[in-house]
Coordinates of C-alpha atoms in Angstrom, one line a residue:
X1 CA 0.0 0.0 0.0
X2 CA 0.9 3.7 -0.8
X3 CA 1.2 4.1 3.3
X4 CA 4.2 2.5 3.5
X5 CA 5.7 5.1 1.4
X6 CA 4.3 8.0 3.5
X7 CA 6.1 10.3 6.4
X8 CA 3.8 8.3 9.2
X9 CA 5.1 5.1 8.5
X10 CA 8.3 6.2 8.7
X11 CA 8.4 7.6 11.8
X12 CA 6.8 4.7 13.1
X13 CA 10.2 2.8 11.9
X14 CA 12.4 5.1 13.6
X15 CA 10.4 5.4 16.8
X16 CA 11.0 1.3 16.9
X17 CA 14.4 1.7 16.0
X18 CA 15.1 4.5 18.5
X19 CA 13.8 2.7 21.3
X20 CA 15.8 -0.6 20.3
X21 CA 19.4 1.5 19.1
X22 CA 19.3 4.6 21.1
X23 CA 18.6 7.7 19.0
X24 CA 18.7 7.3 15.2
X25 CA 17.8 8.8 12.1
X26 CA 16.3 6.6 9.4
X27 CA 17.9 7.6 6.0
X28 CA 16.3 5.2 3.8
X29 CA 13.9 1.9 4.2
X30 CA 12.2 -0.6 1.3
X31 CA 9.9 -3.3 1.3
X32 CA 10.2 -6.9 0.0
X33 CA 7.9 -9.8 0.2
X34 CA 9.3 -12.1 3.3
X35 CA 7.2 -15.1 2.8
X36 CA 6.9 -17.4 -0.5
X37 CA 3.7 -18.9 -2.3
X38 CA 2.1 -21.4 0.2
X39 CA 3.1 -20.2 3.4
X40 CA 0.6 -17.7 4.5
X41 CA -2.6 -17.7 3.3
X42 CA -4.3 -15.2 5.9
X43 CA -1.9 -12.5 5.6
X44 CA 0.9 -10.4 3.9
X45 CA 4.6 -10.8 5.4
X46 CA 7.2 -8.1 4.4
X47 CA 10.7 -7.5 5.3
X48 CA 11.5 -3.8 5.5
X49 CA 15.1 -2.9 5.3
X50 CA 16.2 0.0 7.3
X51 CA 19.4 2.4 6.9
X52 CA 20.0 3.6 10.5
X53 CA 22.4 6.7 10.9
X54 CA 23.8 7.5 14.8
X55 CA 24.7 11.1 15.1
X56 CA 26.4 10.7 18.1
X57 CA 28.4 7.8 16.6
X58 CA 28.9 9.2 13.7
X59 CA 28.2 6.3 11.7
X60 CA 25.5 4.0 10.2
X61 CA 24.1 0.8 10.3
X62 CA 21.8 -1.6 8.6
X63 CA 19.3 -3.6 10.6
X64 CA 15.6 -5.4 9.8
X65 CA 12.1 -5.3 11.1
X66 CA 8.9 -7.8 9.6
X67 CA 5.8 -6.2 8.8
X68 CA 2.7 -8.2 9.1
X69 CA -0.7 -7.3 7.2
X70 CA -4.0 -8.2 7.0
X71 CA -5.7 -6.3 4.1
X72 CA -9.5 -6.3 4.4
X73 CA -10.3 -7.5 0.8
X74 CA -11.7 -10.5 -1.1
X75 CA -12.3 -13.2 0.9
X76 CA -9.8 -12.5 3.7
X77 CA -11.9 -9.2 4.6
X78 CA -14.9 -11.9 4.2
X79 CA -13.8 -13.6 7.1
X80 CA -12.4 -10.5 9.5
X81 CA -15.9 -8.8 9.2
X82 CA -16.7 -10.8 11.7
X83 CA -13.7 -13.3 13.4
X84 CA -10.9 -10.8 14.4
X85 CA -7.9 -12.8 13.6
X86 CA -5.6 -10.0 14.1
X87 CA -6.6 -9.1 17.4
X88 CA -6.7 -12.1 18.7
X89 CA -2.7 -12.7 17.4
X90 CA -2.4 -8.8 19.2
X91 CA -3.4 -9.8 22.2
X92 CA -1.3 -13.6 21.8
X93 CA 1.8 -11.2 21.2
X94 CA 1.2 -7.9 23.3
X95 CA -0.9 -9.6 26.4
X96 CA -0.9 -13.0 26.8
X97 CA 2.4 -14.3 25.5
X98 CA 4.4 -11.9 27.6
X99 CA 3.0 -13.2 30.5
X100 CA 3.3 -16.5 29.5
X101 CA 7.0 -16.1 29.1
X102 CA 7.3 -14.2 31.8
X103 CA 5.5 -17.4 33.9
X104 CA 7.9 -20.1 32.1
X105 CA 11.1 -18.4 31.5
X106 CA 11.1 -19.0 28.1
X107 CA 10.5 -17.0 25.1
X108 CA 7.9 -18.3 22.7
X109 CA 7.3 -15.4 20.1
X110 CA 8.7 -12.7 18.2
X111 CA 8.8 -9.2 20.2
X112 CA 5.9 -7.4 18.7
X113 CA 7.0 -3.4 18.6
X114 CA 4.1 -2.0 17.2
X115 CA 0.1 -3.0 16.3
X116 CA -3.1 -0.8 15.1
X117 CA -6.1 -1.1 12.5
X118 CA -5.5 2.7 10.9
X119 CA -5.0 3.1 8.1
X120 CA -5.1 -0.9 7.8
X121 CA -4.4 -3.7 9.9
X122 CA -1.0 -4.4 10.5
X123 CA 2.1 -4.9 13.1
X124 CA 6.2 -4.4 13.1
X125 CA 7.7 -7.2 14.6
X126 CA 11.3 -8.1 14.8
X127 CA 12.9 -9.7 12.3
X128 CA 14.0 -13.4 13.8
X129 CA 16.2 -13.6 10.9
X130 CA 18.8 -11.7 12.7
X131 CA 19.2 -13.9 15.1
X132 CA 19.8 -16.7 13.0
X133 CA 16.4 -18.3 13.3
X134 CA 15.4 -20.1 9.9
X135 CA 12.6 -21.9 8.2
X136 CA 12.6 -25.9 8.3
X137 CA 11.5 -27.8 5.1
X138 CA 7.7 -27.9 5.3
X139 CA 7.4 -30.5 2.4
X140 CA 9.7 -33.3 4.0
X141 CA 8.5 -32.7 7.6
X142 CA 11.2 -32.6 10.5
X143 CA 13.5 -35.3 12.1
X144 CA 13.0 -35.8 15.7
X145 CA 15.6 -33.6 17.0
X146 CA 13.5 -30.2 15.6
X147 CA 10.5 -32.1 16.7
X148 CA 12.0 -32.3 20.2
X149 CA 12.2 -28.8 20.6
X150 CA 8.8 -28.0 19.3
X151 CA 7.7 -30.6 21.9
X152 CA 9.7 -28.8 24.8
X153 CA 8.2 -25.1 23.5
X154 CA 4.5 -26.4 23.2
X155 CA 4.9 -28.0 26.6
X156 CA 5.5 -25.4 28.5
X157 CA 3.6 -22.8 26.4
X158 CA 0.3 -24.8 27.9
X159 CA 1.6 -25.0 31.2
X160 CA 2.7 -21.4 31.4
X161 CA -1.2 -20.9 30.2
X162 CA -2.8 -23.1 33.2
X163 CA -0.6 -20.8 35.4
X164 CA -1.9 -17.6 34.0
X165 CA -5.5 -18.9 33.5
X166 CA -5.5 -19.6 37.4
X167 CA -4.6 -16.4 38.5
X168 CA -6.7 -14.8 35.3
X169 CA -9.6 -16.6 34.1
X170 CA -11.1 -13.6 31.9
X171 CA -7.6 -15.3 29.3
X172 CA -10.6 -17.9 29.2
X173 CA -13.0 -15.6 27.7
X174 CA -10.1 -13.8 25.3
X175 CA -9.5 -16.9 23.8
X176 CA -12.4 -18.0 23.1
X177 CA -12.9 -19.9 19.9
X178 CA -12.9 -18.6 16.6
X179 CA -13.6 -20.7 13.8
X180 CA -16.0 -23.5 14.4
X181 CA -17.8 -21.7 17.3
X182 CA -21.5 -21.5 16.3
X183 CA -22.0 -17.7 17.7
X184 CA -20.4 -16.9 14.4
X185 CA -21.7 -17.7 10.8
X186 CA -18.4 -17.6 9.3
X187 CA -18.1 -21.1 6.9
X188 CA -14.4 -20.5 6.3
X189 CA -13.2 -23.5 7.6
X190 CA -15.8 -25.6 6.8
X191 CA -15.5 -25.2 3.5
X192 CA -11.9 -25.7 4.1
X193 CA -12.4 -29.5 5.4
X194 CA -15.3 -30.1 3.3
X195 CA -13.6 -29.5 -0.1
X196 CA -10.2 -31.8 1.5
X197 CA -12.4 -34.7 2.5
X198 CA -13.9 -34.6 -0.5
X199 CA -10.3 -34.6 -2.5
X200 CA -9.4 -36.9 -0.6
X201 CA -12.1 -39.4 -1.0
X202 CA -11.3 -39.1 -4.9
X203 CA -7.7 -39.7 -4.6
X204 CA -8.4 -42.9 -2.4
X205 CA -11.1 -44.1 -5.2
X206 CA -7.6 -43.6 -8.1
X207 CA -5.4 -44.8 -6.5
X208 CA -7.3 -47.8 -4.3
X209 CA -3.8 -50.3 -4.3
X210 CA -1.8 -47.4 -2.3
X211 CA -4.5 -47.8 0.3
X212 CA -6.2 -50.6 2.8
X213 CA -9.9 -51.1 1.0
X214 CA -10.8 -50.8 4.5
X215 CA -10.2 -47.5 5.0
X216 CA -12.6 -46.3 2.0
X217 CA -15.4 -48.8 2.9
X218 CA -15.4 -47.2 6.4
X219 CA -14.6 -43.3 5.4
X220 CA -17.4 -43.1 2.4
X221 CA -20.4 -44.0 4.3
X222 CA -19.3 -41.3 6.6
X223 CA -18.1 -38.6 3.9
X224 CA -20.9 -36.1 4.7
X225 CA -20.7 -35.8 8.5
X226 CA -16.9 -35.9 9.1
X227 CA -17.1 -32.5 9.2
X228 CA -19.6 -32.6 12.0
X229 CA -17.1 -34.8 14.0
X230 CA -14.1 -32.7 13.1
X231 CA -16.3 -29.7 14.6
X232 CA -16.3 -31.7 18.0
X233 CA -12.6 -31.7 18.1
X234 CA -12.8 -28.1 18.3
X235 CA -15.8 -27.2 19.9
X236 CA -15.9 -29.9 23.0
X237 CA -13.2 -28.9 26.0
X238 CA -11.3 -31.3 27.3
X239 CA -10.4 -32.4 30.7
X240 CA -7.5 -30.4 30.9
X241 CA -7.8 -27.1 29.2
X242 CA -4.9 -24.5 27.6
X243 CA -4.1 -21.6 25.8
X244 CA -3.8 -23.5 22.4
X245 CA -1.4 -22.2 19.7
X246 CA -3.7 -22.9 17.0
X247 CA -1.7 -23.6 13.6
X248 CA 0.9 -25.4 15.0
X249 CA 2.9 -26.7 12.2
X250 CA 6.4 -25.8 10.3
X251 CA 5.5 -22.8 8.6
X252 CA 4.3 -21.3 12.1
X253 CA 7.9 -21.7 13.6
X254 CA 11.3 -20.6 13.1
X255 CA 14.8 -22.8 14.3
X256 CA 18.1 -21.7 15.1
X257 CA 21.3 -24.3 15.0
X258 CA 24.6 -24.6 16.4
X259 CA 27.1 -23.0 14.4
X260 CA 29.5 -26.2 14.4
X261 CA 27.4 -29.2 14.9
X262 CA 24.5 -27.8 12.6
X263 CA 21.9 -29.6 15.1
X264 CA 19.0 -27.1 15.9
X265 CA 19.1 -25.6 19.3
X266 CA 15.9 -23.5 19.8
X267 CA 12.1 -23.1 17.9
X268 CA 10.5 -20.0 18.0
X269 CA 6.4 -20.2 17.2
X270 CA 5.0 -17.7 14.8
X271 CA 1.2 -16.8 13.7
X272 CA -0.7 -16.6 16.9
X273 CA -3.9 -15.9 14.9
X274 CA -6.2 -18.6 16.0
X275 CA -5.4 -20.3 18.7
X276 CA -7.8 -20.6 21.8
X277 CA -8.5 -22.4 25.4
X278 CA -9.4 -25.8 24.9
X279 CA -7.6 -29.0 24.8
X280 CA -4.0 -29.1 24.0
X281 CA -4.4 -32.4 22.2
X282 CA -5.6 -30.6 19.0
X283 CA -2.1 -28.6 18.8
X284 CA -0.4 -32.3 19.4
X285 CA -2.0 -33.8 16.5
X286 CA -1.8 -30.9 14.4
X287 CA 2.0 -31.0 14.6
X288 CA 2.3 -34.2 14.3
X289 CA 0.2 -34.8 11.1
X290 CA 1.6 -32.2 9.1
X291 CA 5.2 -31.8 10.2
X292 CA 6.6 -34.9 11.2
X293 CA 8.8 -36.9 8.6
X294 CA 7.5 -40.3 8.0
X295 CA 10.6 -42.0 9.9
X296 CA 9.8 -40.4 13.4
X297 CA 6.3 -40.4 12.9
X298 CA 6.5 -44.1 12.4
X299 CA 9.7 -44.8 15.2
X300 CA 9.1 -41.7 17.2
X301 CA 5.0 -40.7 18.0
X302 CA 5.2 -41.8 21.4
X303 CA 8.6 -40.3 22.8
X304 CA 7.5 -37.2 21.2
X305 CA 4.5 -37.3 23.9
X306 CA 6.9 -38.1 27.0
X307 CA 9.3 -35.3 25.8
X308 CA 6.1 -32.6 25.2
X309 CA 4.8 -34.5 29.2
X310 CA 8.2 -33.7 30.6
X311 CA 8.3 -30.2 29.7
X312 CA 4.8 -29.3 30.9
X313 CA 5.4 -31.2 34.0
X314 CA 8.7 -29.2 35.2
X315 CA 7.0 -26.0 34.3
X316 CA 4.4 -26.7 36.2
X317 CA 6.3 -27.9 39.3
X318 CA 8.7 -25.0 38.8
X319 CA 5.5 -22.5 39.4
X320 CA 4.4 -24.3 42.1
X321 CA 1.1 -25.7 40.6
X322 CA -1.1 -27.7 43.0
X323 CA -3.2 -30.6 40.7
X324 CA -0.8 -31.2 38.1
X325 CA -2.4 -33.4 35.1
X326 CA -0.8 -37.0 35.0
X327 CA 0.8 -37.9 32.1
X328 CA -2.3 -40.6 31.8
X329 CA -4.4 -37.6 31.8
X330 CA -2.5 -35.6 28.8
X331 CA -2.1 -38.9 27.1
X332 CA -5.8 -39.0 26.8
X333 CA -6.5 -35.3 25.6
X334 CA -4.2 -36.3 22.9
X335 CA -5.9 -39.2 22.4
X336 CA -9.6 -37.5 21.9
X337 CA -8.4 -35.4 19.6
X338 CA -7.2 -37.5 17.1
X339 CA -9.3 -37.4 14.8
X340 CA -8.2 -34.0 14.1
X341 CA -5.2 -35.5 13.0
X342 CA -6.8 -37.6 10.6
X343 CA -8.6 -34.6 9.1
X344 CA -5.6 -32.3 9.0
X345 CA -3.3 -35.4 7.4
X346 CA -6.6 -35.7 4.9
X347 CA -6.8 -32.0 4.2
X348 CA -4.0 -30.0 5.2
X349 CA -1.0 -32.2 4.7
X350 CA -1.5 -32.3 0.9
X351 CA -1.3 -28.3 0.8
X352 CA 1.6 -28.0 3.1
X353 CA 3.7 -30.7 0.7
X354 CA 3.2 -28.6 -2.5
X355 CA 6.2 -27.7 -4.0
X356 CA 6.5 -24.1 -4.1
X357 CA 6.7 -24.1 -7.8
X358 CA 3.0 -25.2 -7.9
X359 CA 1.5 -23.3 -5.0
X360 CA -0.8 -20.5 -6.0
X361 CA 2.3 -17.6 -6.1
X362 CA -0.5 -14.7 -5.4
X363 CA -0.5 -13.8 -1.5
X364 CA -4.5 -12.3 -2.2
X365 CA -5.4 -16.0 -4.6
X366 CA -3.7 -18.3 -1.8
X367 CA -6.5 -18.3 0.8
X368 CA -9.1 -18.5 -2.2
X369 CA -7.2 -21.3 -3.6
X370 CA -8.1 -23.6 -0.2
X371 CA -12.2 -22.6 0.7
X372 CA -13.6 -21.5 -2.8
X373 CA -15.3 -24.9 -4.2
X374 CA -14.3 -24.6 -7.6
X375 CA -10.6 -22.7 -7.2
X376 CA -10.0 -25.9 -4.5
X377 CA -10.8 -28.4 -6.5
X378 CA -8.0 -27.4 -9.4
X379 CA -5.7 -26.9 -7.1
X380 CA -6.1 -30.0 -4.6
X381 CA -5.9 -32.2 -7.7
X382 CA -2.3 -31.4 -8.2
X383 CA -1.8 -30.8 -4.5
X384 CA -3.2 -34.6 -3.9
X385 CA -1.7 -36.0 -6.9
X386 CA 1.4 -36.1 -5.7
X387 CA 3.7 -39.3 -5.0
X388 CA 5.6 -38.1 -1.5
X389 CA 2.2 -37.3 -0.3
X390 CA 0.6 -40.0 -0.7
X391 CA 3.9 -42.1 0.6
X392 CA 3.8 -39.9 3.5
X393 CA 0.3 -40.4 4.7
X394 CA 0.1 -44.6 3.8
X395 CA 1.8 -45.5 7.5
X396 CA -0.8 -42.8 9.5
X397 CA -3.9 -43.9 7.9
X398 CA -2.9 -47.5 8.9
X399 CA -2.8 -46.6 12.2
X400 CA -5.7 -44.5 12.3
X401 CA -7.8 -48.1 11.1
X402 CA -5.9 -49.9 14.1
X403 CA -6.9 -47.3 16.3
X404 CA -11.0 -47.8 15.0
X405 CA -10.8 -44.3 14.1
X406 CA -13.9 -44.8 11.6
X407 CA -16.1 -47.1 13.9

């Protein structure tokens, strides 16, 4: 937008950069896209890169910040009108998640310098980049040594949320649920899983040798109200209750590595647009369905748990929580909710997998591309014809039969 280019916005930068450097004076700034076709479909990411003069230094210095929009047009401003996505990731950033990192020691989000609505939504926040923080490959899924880490953040992102929620239960009310929650008529998301399972019920009819007949004699039958037990998942609390993330999967987090060894070292989470108080065992099987590699979803599902238990547990202890869950009772939250992770692995997996090349490459055509009936189904056909997907997801839906899933 022609803001960005005005005197406003660019005192805004050197407000932010002030307060971070001491007193500068901006000499020069420009935008690029920060994000590429297929990983974000709600907003607009930019990287705006700044040219910092000190006067008192007499020199000058370079530095980033990441600019996050949400323009109200097409079917994004659709779905604002009436489910405030941005404030609720405001408040994650600005209220809650402060607090929560405050609670656990740990830091869980980008700092977030700067948020309004005028003249359009959007918010500066720092630029992870900097601090060597990078993208993992959201087509092959992670090994478990990133998902380890995301495992330890997760954990005691809930358990700093219990904390909080006990000595602030209005964080319940906040966070209430967005999409899904029948106070509001907004069919995003529904449209979403009903345009997936039905994809999905077409590439299981082509290509019926890849798959157990089993699992199509049980799903078909069923096809029309999967979406009303998929709504369940969301809607119906659990016995243990969190601040969710929401969208947990790999192109919602950032990793940094050791320099020498190359092994990552930290996760940061990104895109706290959704998430809500309910059970944590949606945000388990989200992950787990849409950013695990095959070999330690296969070798490493359970250990995953323990490590995610463990980290909630000492938080927990460390605040001196009275009634901590068992790991029994975690165990079965994730359990309850996973037929989410059949529905994601069904519908979102196949997205997340595209190769970049094919995604839709317009940031305003990639949410259309997902809930509009007819834009979906060109673009699920290649998303679902594709041969690592459809490797990927053979050892999951075998286990979700075991498991009588579909009964």
């Amino acid at each position: 937008p022609d803001y960005y280019d005005s005197s406003d916005f660019k005192s805004i930068l050197e407000r932010i950069l002030s307060q971070q450097f001491g007193g500068i004076t901006l000499k020069s700034y420009s935008l690029k896209m920060a994000t590429g076709a297929g990983d974000n479909y709600a907003s607009e990411v930019y990287r705006v890169s700044c040219e910092c003069y000190v006067e008192s230094k007499k020199s000058g210095f370079e530095t980033t910040l990441i600019i996050k929009s949400m323009p109200d047009v097409g079917i994004r401003g659709e779905m604002t009108s009436e489910i405030d996505i941005f404030e609720r990731e405001r408040k994650a950033l600005m209220d809650a998640n402060p607090l929560f990192s405050k609670t656990a020691n740990e830091k869980f989000a980008p700092l977030c310098f700067h948020s309004t609505t005028t003249p359009f939504k959007f918010m500066i926040l720092e630029d992870l980049k900097l601090q060597n923080y990078t993208l993992a490959n959201r087509q092959s899924g992670v090994d478990f040594d990133h998902a380890k880490l995301v495992m330890r953040k997760i954990g005691k992102y809930h358990a700093a949320s219990i904390v909080c929620i006990q000595n602030d239960e209005t964080l319940k009310t906040d966070f209430e649920l967005l999409f899904f929650n029948p106070k509001y008529k907004n069919l995003l998301l529904d449209n979403f899983y009903a345009n997936g399972y039905k994809s999905f019920m077409e590439i299981l009819q082509e290509k019926q040798t890849s798959f157990s007949t089993e699992l199509l004699e049980k799903l078909k039958p069923k096809e029309k109200s999967l979406i009303e037990k998929e709504k369940k998942m969301f809607c119906e609390l659990g016995k243990v209750n969190v601040i969710t993330h929401g969208d947990l999967w790999l192109a919602n987090m950032m990793f940094k590595y050791d320099e020498e060894s190359g092994k990552p070292i930290d996760v940061i989470l990104l895109d706290y647009q959704i998430g809500y108080f309910g059970s944590p065992g949606v945000d388990l099987n989200h992950f787990f369905n849409t950013s695990l590699n095959l070999d330690t979803y296969r070798d490493n599902f359970n250990d995953l748990i323990k490590v995610y238990y463990n980290a909630f547990n000492e938080t927990l202890q460390k605040c001196n929580f009275s009634n901590i869950p068992t790991f029994d009772d975690m165990f079965g939250e994730f359990r309850d909710k996973e037929f989410h992770g059949f529905s994601i692995c069904a519908a979102g997996l196949p997205i997340v997998m595209m190769e970049k090349s094919s995604a839709v490459q317009s940031e305003g055509q990639q949410l259309e591309s997902i809930v509009d009936e007819e834009l979906s189904a060109k673009f699920r056909k290649t998303a679902y014809n594709n041969d690592k997907y459809l490797k990927r997801i053979e050892y999951p839906m075998e286990r979700f039969l075991k498991l009588k899933l579909f009964d």
